[in-house]
Tab-separated table of C-alpha atoms in Angstrom:
chain	number	residue	atom	x	y	z
A	1	MET	CA	-6.584	-0.438	-5.433
A	2	SER	CA	-5.645	-3.447	-7.598
A	3	THR	CA	-9.024	-5.602	-8.708
A	4	THR	CA	-8.622	-9.133	-7.494
A	5	THR	CA	-9.094	-11.846	-9.878
A	6	ASP	CA	-12.789	-12.898	-8.773
A	7	GLU	CA	-13.552	-9.021	-9.211
A	8	ALA	CA	-12.121	-9.015	-12.673
A	9	LEU	CA	-14.001	-12.297	-13.506
A	10	ALA	CA	-17.353	-10.638	-12.226
A	11	LEU	CA	-16.487	-7.415	-14.211
A	12	PHE	CA	-15.790	-9.000	-17.666
A	13	THR	CA	-18.684	-11.499	-17.129
A	14	ALA	CA	-20.994	-8.350	-17.037
A	15	PHE	CA	-19.289	-6.570	-19.749
A	16	LEU	CA	-19.612	-9.498	-22.188
A	17	ARG	CA	-23.506	-9.987	-21.196
A	18	GLU	CA	-24.070	-6.277	-21.655
A	19	ARG	CA	-22.821	-7.004	-25.324
A	20	GLU	CA	-24.498	-10.290	-25.645
A	21	LEU	CA	-21.515	-11.852	-26.157
A	22	LYS	CA	-20.950	-15.362	-24.971
A	23	VAL	CA	-19.166	-15.963	-21.372
A	24	THR	CA	-16.972	-18.938	-22.302
A	25	SER	CA	-14.439	-20.811	-20.483
A	26	GLY	CA	-11.854	-19.953	-22.806
A	27	ARG	CA	-12.361	-16.024	-22.470
A	28	LEU	CA	-12.198	-16.427	-18.638
A	29	ALA	CA	-9.059	-18.383	-18.884
A	30	VAL	CA	-7.654	-15.520	-20.820
A	31	LEU	CA	-8.368	-13.077	-18.193
A	32	ARG	CA	-7.178	-15.426	-15.356
A	33	THR	CA	-4.006	-16.047	-17.274
A	34	LEU	CA	-3.304	-12.386	-17.725
A	35	HIS	CA	-4.612	-11.341	-14.321
A	36	GLU	CA	-2.474	-13.627	-12.474
A	37	ALA	CA	0.695	-12.710	-14.605
A	38	ASP	CA	3.428	-11.054	-12.477
A	39	GLY	CA	4.113	-8.618	-15.547
A	40	PRO	CA	3.222	-7.939	-19.439
A	41	LEU	CA	2.506	-11.083	-21.599
A	42	ASP	CA	2.459	-10.892	-25.295
A	43	ALA	CA	-0.485	-12.993	-26.904
A	44	ASP	CA	1.784	-15.793	-27.599
A	45	GLU	CA	2.915	-16.038	-24.083
A	46	VAL	CA	-0.757	-16.203	-22.859
A	47	PHE	CA	-1.288	-18.964	-25.417
A	48	LEU	CA	1.227	-20.948	-24.353
A	49	ARG	CA	0.782	-20.663	-20.587
A	50	LEU	CA	-2.911	-21.760	-21.299
A	51	LYS	CA	-1.611	-24.779	-23.478
A	52	ARG	CA	1.029	-25.674	-20.395
A	53	SER	CA	-2.124	-25.776	-18.278
A	54	GLN	CA	-3.820	-28.161	-20.702
A	55	ARG	CA	-6.680	-25.427	-21.654
A	56	SER	CA	-7.675	-25.859	-25.363
A	57	VAL	CA	-7.892	-22.231	-26.226
A	58	SER	CA	-7.298	-20.972	-29.978
A	59	ARG	CA	-4.854	-18.307	-30.647
A	60	ALA	CA	-8.049	-16.543	-32.330
A	61	THR	CA	-9.823	-16.767	-28.899
A	62	VAL	CA	-6.757	-15.347	-26.999
A	63	TYR	CA	-6.279	-12.271	-29.386
A	64	ASN	CA	-10.005	-11.528	-29.523
A	65	THR	CA	-10.275	-11.896	-25.903
A	66	LEU	CA	-7.284	-9.751	-25.127
A	67	GLU	CA	-8.994	-6.821	-27.208
A	68	LEU	CA	-12.366	-7.297	-25.252
A	69	LEU	CA	-10.275	-7.046	-21.854
A	70	ILE	CA	-8.911	-4.021	-23.307
A	71	GLU	CA	-12.594	-2.516	-24.253
A	72	ALA	CA	-13.558	-3.374	-20.947
A	73	GLY	CA	-11.059	-1.631	-19.165
A	74	LEU	CA	-9.288	-4.551	-17.590
A	75	ALA	CA	-6.220	-4.550	-19.621
A	76	ASN	CA	-3.519	-2.144	-21.004
A	77	ARG	CA	-1.776	-2.831	-24.378
A	78	HIS	CA	1.729	-1.727	-24.686
A	79	ARG	CA	4.491	-1.613	-27.549
A	80	PHE	CA	7.907	-2.394	-25.777
A	81	ALA	CA	9.281	-3.515	-28.915
A	82	PRO	CA	8.520	-2.354	-32.542
A	83	ASP	CA	7.291	-5.816	-33.456
A	84	ARG	CA	4.996	-6.972	-30.580
A	85	PHE	CA	2.515	-5.757	-28.350
A	86	SER	CA	2.203	-6.639	-24.685
A	87	TYR	CA	-0.722	-7.059	-22.397
A	88	GLU	CA	-1.182	-6.407	-18.628
A	89	ARG	CA	-4.051	-6.246	-16.310
A	90	VAL	CA	-4.960	-2.810	-15.108
A	91	HIS	CA	-3.884	-1.921	-11.722
A	92	GLY	CA	-6.583	0.320	-10.618
A	93	ALA	CA	-5.591	4.214	-10.202
A	94	GLN	CA	-1.966	3.567	-10.131
A	95	HIS	CA	0.580	4.742	-12.695
A	96	ASP	CA	2.207	1.569	-14.331
A	97	VAL	CA	6.191	2.107	-14.888
A	98	HIS	CA	7.925	-0.176	-17.519
A	99	LEU	CA	11.638	-0.145	-17.278
A	100	VAL	CA	12.720	-1.970	-21.223
A	101	CYS	CA	15.927	-3.190	-21.919
A	102	ASP	CA	16.803	-2.044	-25.585
A	103	LEU	CA	19.070	-5.007	-25.963
A	104	CYS	CA	17.346	-8.354	-24.721
A	105	GLY	CA	13.817	-6.945	-24.238
A	106	THR	CA	13.431	-7.852	-20.515
A	107	VAL	CA	10.572	-5.465	-19.171
A	108	LEU	CA	10.483	-4.866	-15.610
A	109	GLY	CA	7.417	-3.318	-14.219
A	110	ALA	CA	6.187	-1.499	-11.058
A	111	THR	CA	3.295	0.664	-9.986
A	112	GLU	CA	3.788	4.286	-8.829
A	113	PRO	CA	0.871	5.829	-7.310
A	114	THR	CA	2.588	9.334	-6.762
A	115	LEU	CA	3.016	9.723	-10.435
A	116	THR	CA	-0.938	9.925	-10.897
A	117	GLU	CA	-1.411	13.359	-9.053
A	118	LEU	CA	1.327	14.792	-11.708
A	119	GLU	CA	-0.231	13.054	-14.605
A	120	THR	CA	-3.875	14.569	-13.565
A	121	LEU	CA	-2.261	18.129	-13.071
A	122	VAL	CA	-0.641	18.161	-16.684
A	123	ALA	CA	-3.786	16.590	-18.062
A	124	GLY	CA	-6.054	19.246	-16.387
A	125	GLN	CA	-3.720	22.439	-17.526
A	126	LEU	CA	-4.012	20.992	-21.005
A	127	GLY	CA	-7.816	20.488	-20.824
A	128	PHE	CA	-7.204	16.731	-21.169
A	129	THR	CA	-9.369	13.911	-19.540
A	130	MET	CA	-7.125	11.139	-18.613
A	131	GLN	CA	-8.281	7.604	-18.601
A	132	ARG	CA	-5.051	5.793	-17.955
A	133	ALA	CA	-1.206	6.275	-18.427
A	134	THR	CA	2.010	4.245	-18.501
A	135	LEU	CA	5.553	5.399	-18.434
A	136	GLN	CA	8.042	3.669	-20.432
A	137	ILE	CA	11.871	4.001	-19.741
A	138	HIS	CA	14.159	2.390	-22.253
A	139	GLY	CA	17.879	1.641	-21.664
A	140	ARG	CA	19.887	-1.543	-20.545
A	141	CYS	CA	19.237	-3.844	-18.085
A	142	ALA	CA	21.837	-4.777	-15.339
A	143	THR	CA	22.213	-8.287	-16.904
A	144	CYS	CA	23.219	-6.617	-20.322
A	145	ARG	CA	25.528	-4.220	-18.561
A	146	ALA	CA	27.120	-6.760	-16.317
A	147	THR	CA	28.084	-8.949	-19.528
A	148	GLY	CA	29.139	-6.020	-21.776
A	149	ARG	CA	26.541	-6.957	-24.317
A	150	VAL	CA	26.102	-4.602	-27.006
A	151	ALA	CA	23.461	-4.400	-29.731
């Protein structure tokens, strides 16, 4: 089950208060931006979305808040390309599948709850306690294939 934006805000507020950190409008705006996005965003994309919505949040606040969201269990960090991280809200117990085009960098995402059973089984066989999992499939997107784009 996916967490609503309001539930995520309540969880994040409690997380910040437990750690005696300030609950600021900037931090909450970063959470809202990430939570309402259709897919993964890098820190610059979060910053630019906030700027376009006329929110005055510094890049440092964006980066620091993304790390706090990971700590709080409300976001995941992915490395789809060697030179950048992307961030995405946690989708509950479902498995995140990401299809990454190695040519243009497009990332398509989906949640796949049936993979969770397989992951739990494999982790259990190896005596590993799973906290979260993602699957990345790298290749070429339909647009790059259709246009004959090569690296």
